[in-house]
Amino acid sequence: MSNNNFITSNIFLFSLHQFLLLVHTKPLVPALYVFGDSLFDSGNNNLLPTMARANFPPYGHNFVQHFTGRFTNGRTLPDFIAEFLELPYPPPYLGIHDSVPLTGLNYASSACGILPQTGTIFGKCLSLGEQIDLFKWTIESKLPTHFNSLEELSKHLADSIFIFTTGSNDYIQNYLEPTLFSTNHDYDPQSFAQLLIDDLSNHFQSVYKIGARKIIMHEIAPLGCIPHYTRKYQVVVGKCHEQTNQIVSYFNTKLHELLKSLTSTLQGSILVLARINSLGYDVITNPSKYGYSDASNPCCTTWGNGSAVCIPWLEPCPNPNQHFFWDGYHNTETGNSVAASLCFNTSEFCTPFSIKDLIQI
């Protein structure tokens, strides 16, 4: 199939999916709520005074609505999850001006992270704490009018899916960049990981108190394998900067322990780990196994010789489906699709329960 035919086919399937959503009256869960960074942002940063935006081509190159603010060529991982759940794509919270949709919202904000200072060098973004504050305000001030009782609202939240990805920028924009912050002087890698985990624990407990019960948290991907770092350290094609991966591994190890601990202490909660790190590493080191011809280079032409974001308006590569990376940091749509499908269907990837399992609980 040619690239043009693929795009046309995608447009048709997208339109058909949206039509079916309009006539389908029973999604698999009430709502999907999204929190995180540029991996999940669907347009919140478009409405903030920041340089961290993707509201220009070639971002959205294979997306029907084109450049919406998504840092990829097409759909994000939460977009695919929404499709699997037979829900509309959760719209960016900052773009909602009238009635709040009952099917979910996206609070993710590019460049930000767990720590409040992360991402501020680019301007204003929503830290994880700010995203949760906005979610709390939504639940307390906007949603109650749509339900007959607080019990109905509580059930809506308890049956909904909450999906998170955060922490990458705390390393990329913070700990691993000594010219910006002093955290790498103040903390060794293990202590910095614990700092993030302690804050993250508080945020998950806050979301639980508001009403969330089914929470999915993604590991940090193998940052030493993304073009931003492979170009910086000039590693051999197909290889990774393992020192960077080791630094990130401390966070992921502690994250596993945190989610197990919170599931046991927060009554009625289920906190699921999405094993994105091992998947990303396997894709990058064994690309042909997943159908990729290139898992080392970005598809778009970027600033910094392949190590940063796309240069506006330049044509991307003609075969994005064969690339794992869209720019120096983010996956192509196909990478997002693989991870979303695994999380929805298999408890080996999203553990101890897949999303399909969570629906039944």
Short mmCIF file of C-alpha atoms in Angstrom, two decimals:
data_model
loop_
_atom_site.label_atom_id
_atom_site.label_comp_id
_atom_site.label_asym_id
_atom_site.label_seq_id
_atom_site.Cartn_x
_atom_site.Cartn_y
_atom_site.Cartn_z
CA MET A 1 0.00 0.00 0.00
CA SER A 2 1.36 3.43 -0.89
CA ASN A 3 1.71 6.12 1.76
CA ASN A 4 -1.09 8.16 0.16
CA ASN A 5 -3.39 5.16 0.14
CA PHE A 6 -2.49 4.45 3.77
CA ILE A 7 -3.36 8.02 4.78
CA THR A 8 -6.65 7.89 2.83
CA SER A 9 -7.49 4.59 4.51
CA ASN A 10 -6.68 6.04 7.93
CA ILE A 11 -8.92 9.04 7.27
CA PHE A 12 -11.78 6.73 6.31
CA LEU A 13 -11.30 4.54 9.37
CA PHE A 14 -11.05 7.58 11.64
CA SER A 15 -14.30 9.03 10.23
CA LEU A 16 -16.04 5.66 10.52
CA HIS A 17 -14.87 5.29 14.12
CA GLN A 18 -16.17 8.72 15.07
CA PHE A 19 -19.51 7.97 13.38
CA LEU A 20 -19.83 4.68 15.24
CA LEU A 21 -19.12 6.48 18.51
CA LEU A 22 -22.02 8.81 17.80
CA VAL A 23 -24.46 5.92 17.35
CA HIS A 24 -22.96 3.68 20.05
CA THR A 25 -24.73 4.30 23.34
CA LYS A 26 -22.73 2.09 25.65
CA PRO A 27 -18.95 2.63 25.95
CA LEU A 28 -17.02 0.01 27.88
CA VAL A 29 -16.31 2.41 30.77
CA PRO A 30 -17.86 5.77 31.67
CA ALA A 31 -14.79 7.91 30.98
CA LEU A 32 -11.06 8.10 30.32
CA TYR A 33 -9.05 10.71 32.23
CA VAL A 34 -5.53 11.49 31.00
CA PHE A 35 -2.58 13.04 32.86
CA GLY A 36 1.02 13.53 31.89
CA ASP A 37 3.40 15.22 29.49
CA SER A 38 3.98 15.58 25.73
CA LEU A 39 3.53 11.85 25.18
CA PHE A 40 -0.15 12.33 26.08
CA ASP A 41 -0.81 16.07 25.52
CA SER A 42 -3.56 16.60 22.94
CA GLY A 43 -3.49 20.39 22.85
CA ASN A 44 -3.37 21.90 26.34
CA ASN A 45 -0.05 23.61 25.69
CA ASN A 46 -1.52 25.36 22.65
CA LEU A 47 -3.34 27.55 25.14
CA LEU A 48 -0.38 28.25 27.43
CA PRO A 49 2.45 30.81 27.04
CA THR A 50 5.15 28.25 26.25
CA MET A 51 7.52 27.27 23.48
CA ALA A 52 6.70 23.60 24.11
CA ARG A 53 4.01 23.23 21.46
CA ALA A 54 3.30 20.98 18.49
CA ASN A 55 0.60 23.07 16.82
CA PHE A 56 2.30 23.15 13.42
CA PRO A 57 3.15 20.71 10.61
CA PRO A 58 4.58 18.16 10.24
CA TYR A 59 3.02 17.20 13.61
CA GLY A 60 -0.34 15.63 12.89
CA HIS A 61 0.83 14.63 9.41
CA ASN A 62 -1.28 11.44 9.50
CA PHE A 63 -4.04 12.71 11.79
CA VAL A 64 -7.39 13.75 10.35
CA GLN A 65 -7.51 16.94 12.42
CA HIS A 66 -3.86 17.59 11.53
CA PHE A 67 -1.66 19.60 13.93
CA THR A 68 -3.71 19.62 17.14
CA GLY A 69 -0.82 19.85 19.59
CA ARG A 70 -0.02 16.13 19.64
CA PHE A 71 3.73 15.48 19.54
CA THR A 72 3.46 12.73 16.94
CA ASN A 73 2.31 12.17 13.38
CA GLY A 74 -1.07 10.73 14.35
CA ARG A 75 -2.78 9.36 17.41
CA THR A 76 -1.33 9.27 20.89
CA LEU A 77 -1.46 6.25 23.17
CA PRO A 78 -4.55 7.58 25.04
CA ASP A 79 -6.28 8.13 21.67
CA PHE A 80 -5.91 4.43 20.92
CA ILE A 81 -7.05 3.48 24.43
CA ALA A 82 -10.15 5.66 23.94
CA GLU A 83 -10.90 3.86 20.68
CA PHE A 84 -10.58 0.48 22.37
CA LEU A 85 -12.95 1.68 25.11
CA GLU A 86 -15.38 2.98 22.45
CA LEU A 87 -15.05 6.50 23.84
CA PRO A 88 -14.37 9.81 22.07
CA TYR A 89 -10.84 11.12 22.38
CA PRO A 90 -10.65 12.99 25.72
CA PRO A 91 -10.42 16.67 24.72
CA PRO A 92 -7.74 18.95 26.21
CA TYR A 93 -9.03 20.43 29.45
CA LEU A 94 -7.95 23.99 28.61
CA GLY A 95 -9.95 23.87 25.38
CA ILE A 96 -13.25 23.21 27.18
CA HIS A 97 -15.28 26.38 27.60
CA ASP A 98 -18.88 25.25 27.92
CA SER A 99 -20.23 21.94 29.19
CA VAL A 100 -17.76 19.39 30.49
CA PRO A 101 -17.92 16.05 28.65
CA LEU A 102 -18.81 13.06 30.79
CA THR A 103 -16.61 10.77 28.72
CA GLY A 104 -13.30 12.12 30.05
CA LEU A 105 -10.75 14.91 29.77
CA ASN A 106 -7.08 15.24 28.97
CA TYR A 107 -5.02 17.31 31.44
CA ALA A 108 -1.56 16.37 30.07
CA SER A 109 0.88 19.21 29.47
CA SER A 110 4.05 19.05 27.39
CA ALA A 111 7.46 19.74 29.01
CA CYS A 112 6.11 19.45 32.56
CA GLY A 113 6.70 16.66 35.04
CA ILE A 114 6.35 15.67 38.66
CA LEU A 115 8.45 18.51 40.09
CA PRO A 116 6.98 22.03 39.80
CA GLN A 117 10.13 23.54 38.27
CA THR A 118 10.42 21.01 35.45
CA GLY A 119 9.65 22.50 32.04
CA THR A 120 9.52 26.12 33.20
CA ILE A 121 12.51 27.04 31.03
CA PHE A 122 10.14 26.87 28.03
CA GLY A 123 7.39 28.93 29.67
CA LYS A 124 4.22 27.88 31.43
CA CYS A 125 3.11 24.26 31.58
CA LEU A 126 0.92 22.27 33.95
CA SER A 127 2.87 20.21 36.47
CA LEU A 128 1.30 16.96 37.61
CA GLY A 129 0.14 18.67 40.81
CA GLU A 130 -1.54 21.44 38.81
CA GLN A 131 -3.21 18.90 36.54
CA ILE A 132 -4.67 17.11 39.55
CA ASP A 133 -5.83 20.42 41.05
CA LEU A 134 -7.69 21.15 37.80
CA PHE A 135 -9.18 17.67 37.84
CA LYS A 136 -10.34 18.19 41.43
CA TRP A 137 -11.96 21.48 40.45
CA THR A 138 -13.69 19.73 37.55
CA ILE A 139 -15.11 17.05 39.81
CA GLU A 140 -16.19 19.43 42.56
CA SER A 141 -17.53 22.29 40.43
CA LYS A 142 -18.51 20.93 37.02
CA LEU A 143 -19.53 17.28 37.09
CA PRO A 144 -21.98 17.17 40.05
CA THR A 145 -24.69 18.94 38.03
CA HIS A 146 -24.74 15.99 35.60
CA PHE A 147 -25.52 13.39 38.28
CA ASN A 148 -28.53 12.85 40.50
CA SER A 149 -26.43 12.14 43.57
CA LEU A 150 -22.88 12.06 44.85
CA GLU A 151 -23.15 8.28 44.86
CA GLU A 152 -23.71 8.31 41.09
CA LEU A 153 -20.72 10.59 40.62
CA SER A 154 -18.59 8.34 42.82
CA LYS A 155 -19.56 5.30 40.75
CA HIS A 156 -18.75 7.19 37.54
CA LEU A 157 -15.25 7.90 38.81
CA ALA A 158 -14.71 4.44 40.30
CA ASP A 159 -15.59 2.76 36.99
CA SER A 160 -13.56 5.15 34.83
CA ILE A 161 -9.96 4.64 33.69
CA PHE A 162 -7.20 7.04 34.75
CA ILE A 163 -4.00 6.92 32.72
CA PHE A 164 -0.71 8.62 33.58
CA THR A 165 2.73 9.12 32.08
CA THR A 166 5.13 11.45 33.84
CA GLY A 167 8.71 11.70 35.07
CA SER A 168 10.57 11.73 31.75
CA ASN A 169 10.88 15.51 31.73
CA ASP A 170 12.11 15.53 35.31
CA TYR A 171 15.15 13.78 33.87
CA ILE A 172 15.36 15.33 30.38
CA GLN A 173 14.65 18.93 31.41
CA ASN A 174 15.95 18.75 34.95
CA TYR A 175 18.28 16.10 36.39
CA LEU A 176 20.24 15.34 33.23
CA GLU A 177 20.68 19.03 32.31
CA PRO A 178 23.08 20.50 34.90
CA THR A 179 23.01 23.98 33.36
CA LEU A 180 19.32 24.39 34.17
CA PHE A 181 18.87 23.07 37.70
CA SER A 182 21.07 21.91 40.55
CA THR A 183 19.21 18.67 41.27
CA ASN A 184 22.02 16.50 39.89
CA HIS A 185 24.37 18.16 42.37
CA ASP A 186 21.92 17.93 45.27
CA TYR A 187 20.89 14.29 44.71
CA ASP A 188 22.53 11.09 43.59
CA PRO A 189 20.44 9.07 41.08
CA GLN A 190 18.81 6.89 43.74
CA SER A 191 17.89 9.87 45.93
CA PHE A 192 16.48 11.81 42.99
CA ALA A 193 14.35 8.83 41.99
CA GLN A 194 13.04 8.64 45.57
CA LEU A 195 12.24 12.37 45.52
CA LEU A 196 10.08 11.84 42.43
CA ILE A 197 8.45 8.70 43.83
CA ASP A 198 7.54 10.42 47.11
CA ASP A 199 5.86 13.27 45.22
CA LEU A 200 4.16 10.84 42.86
CA SER A 201 2.80 8.86 45.80
CA ASN A 202 1.19 12.00 47.21
CA HIS A 203 -0.36 12.80 43.83
CA PHE A 204 -1.84 9.32 43.44
CA GLN A 205 -3.30 9.52 46.94
CA SER A 206 -4.86 12.87 46.01
CA VAL A 207 -6.47 11.39 42.90
CA TYR A 208 -7.73 8.47 44.99
CA LYS A 209 -9.34 10.84 47.51
CA ILE A 210 -11.13 12.60 44.65
CA GLY A 211 -12.57 9.27 43.50
CA ALA A 212 -10.20 7.50 41.10
CA ARG A 213 -9.90 3.76 41.60
CA LYS A 214 -8.52 2.29 38.35
CA ILE A 215 -5.17 3.95 37.69
CA ILE A 216 -2.58 3.05 35.03
CA MET A 217 0.92 4.50 35.34
CA HIS A 218 3.58 4.12 32.64
CA GLU A 219 7.20 3.53 33.41
CA ILE A 220 9.70 6.04 32.05
CA ALA A 221 10.89 4.83 28.65
CA PRO A 222 14.57 3.97 28.04
CA LEU A 223 15.68 7.59 27.59
CA GLY A 224 19.20 6.51 26.68
CA CYS A 225 17.75 5.04 23.47
CA ILE A 226 15.90 8.10 22.17
CA PRO A 227 17.59 10.16 19.41
CA HIS A 228 18.03 13.11 21.77
CA TYR A 229 20.59 11.10 23.74
CA THR A 230 21.93 8.73 21.10
CA ARG A 231 22.87 11.78 19.00
CA LYS A 232 24.23 13.64 22.03
CA TYR A 233 26.53 10.77 23.03
CA GLN A 234 27.09 9.59 19.43
CA VAL A 235 26.27 5.97 20.17
CA VAL A 236 26.31 3.37 17.42
CA VAL A 237 23.07 2.90 15.47
CA GLY A 238 20.85 0.38 17.23
CA LYS A 239 22.58 0.94 20.54
CA CYS A 240 21.67 3.04 23.57
CA HIS A 241 23.44 5.23 26.10
CA GLU A 242 23.22 2.76 28.96
CA GLN A 243 24.39 5.18 31.65
CA THR A 244 21.27 7.27 31.03
CA ASN A 245 19.11 4.15 31.06
CA GLN A 246 20.65 3.11 34.38
CA ILE A 247 19.80 6.47 35.96
CA VAL A 248 16.16 6.12 34.85
CA SER A 249 16.00 2.50 36.04
CA TYR A 250 16.11 3.60 39.68
CA PHE A 251 12.81 5.43 39.20
CA ASN A 252 11.16 2.51 37.42
CA THR A 253 12.22 0.02 40.10
CA LYS A 254 10.80 2.23 42.83
CA LEU A 255 7.65 2.81 40.77
CA HIS A 256 6.91 -0.93 40.72
CA GLU A 257 7.13 -1.01 44.52
CA LEU A 258 5.02 2.13 44.93
CA LEU A 259 2.10 0.89 42.85
CA LYS A 260 2.00 -2.42 44.73
CA SER A 261 2.12 -0.61 48.06
CA LEU A 262 -0.65 1.86 47.20
CA THR A 263 -2.90 -0.89 45.86
CA SER A 264 -2.64 -2.65 49.21
CA THR A 265 -3.17 0.47 51.33
CA LEU A 266 -5.79 2.42 49.33
CA GLN A 267 -8.96 0.40 49.81
CA GLY A 268 -10.68 -0.54 46.56
CA SER A 269 -7.90 0.84 44.37
CA ILE A 270 -6.09 -0.90 41.52
CA LEU A 271 -2.84 0.70 40.39
CA VAL A 272 -1.51 -0.86 37.20
CA LEU A 273 2.04 -0.68 35.88
CA ALA A 274 2.53 -0.26 32.12
CA ARG A 275 5.91 -1.80 31.25
CA ILE A 276 6.80 0.69 28.55
CA ASN A 277 10.53 0.64 29.35
CA SER A 278 11.21 -2.97 28.40
CA LEU A 279 8.95 -2.70 25.35
CA GLY A 280 10.73 0.43 24.12
CA TYR A 281 14.13 -1.13 24.64
CA ASP A 282 13.13 -4.27 22.76
CA VAL A 283 11.70 -2.29 19.84
CA ILE A 284 14.83 -0.15 19.54
CA THR A 285 17.29 -3.05 19.78
CA ASN A 286 15.19 -5.50 17.69
CA PRO A 287 13.21 -3.27 15.30
CA SER A 288 12.52 -5.90 12.62
CA LYS A 289 10.67 -7.98 15.22
CA TYR A 290 8.04 -5.22 15.27
CA GLY A 291 8.08 -4.42 11.56
CA TYR A 292 10.28 -1.32 11.71
CA SER A 293 13.03 -0.60 9.24
CA ASP A 294 14.34 2.29 11.36
CA ALA A 295 14.16 2.50 15.16
CA SER A 296 17.05 4.91 15.60
CA ASN A 297 16.32 8.04 13.54
CA PRO A 298 13.40 10.49 13.67
CA CYS A 299 10.99 10.60 10.74
CA CYS A 300 10.73 14.39 10.66
CA THR A 301 13.63 16.77 10.13
CA THR A 302 14.42 18.18 13.55
CA TRP A 303 16.43 20.91 15.12
CA GLY A 304 19.75 19.78 16.55
CA ASN A 305 20.53 17.24 13.84
CA GLY A 306 17.80 14.79 14.82
CA SER A 307 18.00 15.36 18.56
CA ALA A 308 15.09 17.76 19.14
CA VAL A 309 11.58 18.60 17.87
CA CYS A 310 10.46 18.86 14.25
CA ILE A 311 11.36 21.93 12.21
CA PRO A 312 8.02 23.54 11.20
CA TRP A 313 6.53 22.90 7.77
CA LEU A 314 9.24 20.56 6.45
CA GLU A 315 8.05 17.33 4.85
CA PRO A 316 8.66 14.24 6.99
CA CYS A 317 9.93 10.89 5.76
CA PRO A 318 7.61 9.15 3.27
CA ASN A 319 7.22 6.00 5.40
CA PRO A 320 6.41 6.99 9.02
CA ASN A 321 4.95 3.55 9.76
CA GLN A 322 8.41 2.07 9.36
CA HIS A 323 9.91 4.52 11.88
CA PHE A 324 9.62 4.13 15.63
CA PHE A 325 10.60 7.74 16.33
CA TRP A 326 8.77 10.76 14.98
CA ASP A 327 11.16 13.38 16.38
CA GLY A 328 14.07 13.35 18.82
CA TYR A 329 11.85 12.47 21.79
CA HIS A 330 8.51 11.02 20.68
CA ASN A 331 7.19 7.91 18.98
CA THR A 332 5.30 7.66 15.73
CA GLU A 333 1.65 6.70 15.79
CA THR A 334 2.55 3.06 15.18
CA GLY A 335 4.68 3.00 18.33
CA ASN A 336 1.76 4.37 20.32
CA SER A 337 -0.54 1.80 18.75
CA VAL A 338 1.65 -1.16 19.76
CA ALA A 339 1.85 -0.05 23.41
CA ALA A 340 -1.86 0.76 23.64
CA SER A 341 -2.88 -2.60 22.18
CA LEU A 342 -0.62 -4.47 24.60
CA CYS A 343 -1.95 -2.52 27.59
CA PHE A 344 -5.53 -3.14 26.59
CA ASN A 345 -5.13 -6.86 25.93
CA THR A 346 -2.32 -8.35 28.02
CA SER A 347 -1.62 -8.47 31.74
CA GLU A 348 2.05 -9.15 31.00
CA PHE A 349 2.45 -5.58 29.71
CA CYS A 350 -0.06 -3.74 31.87
CA THR A 351 0.28 -5.64 35.11
CA PRO A 352 -1.29 -7.10 37.17
CA PHE A 353 -4.38 -6.30 35.06
CA SER A 354 -4.86 -5.34 31.46
CA ILE A 355 -7.43 -2.67 30.67
CA LYS A 356 -9.72 -5.41 29.40
CA ASP A 357 -9.43 -6.98 32.85
CA LEU A 358 -10.06 -3.66 34.61
CA ILE A 359 -13.33 -3.24 32.74
CA GLN A 360 -14.63 -6.43 34.34
CA ILE A 361 -13.60 -5.52 37.90
#
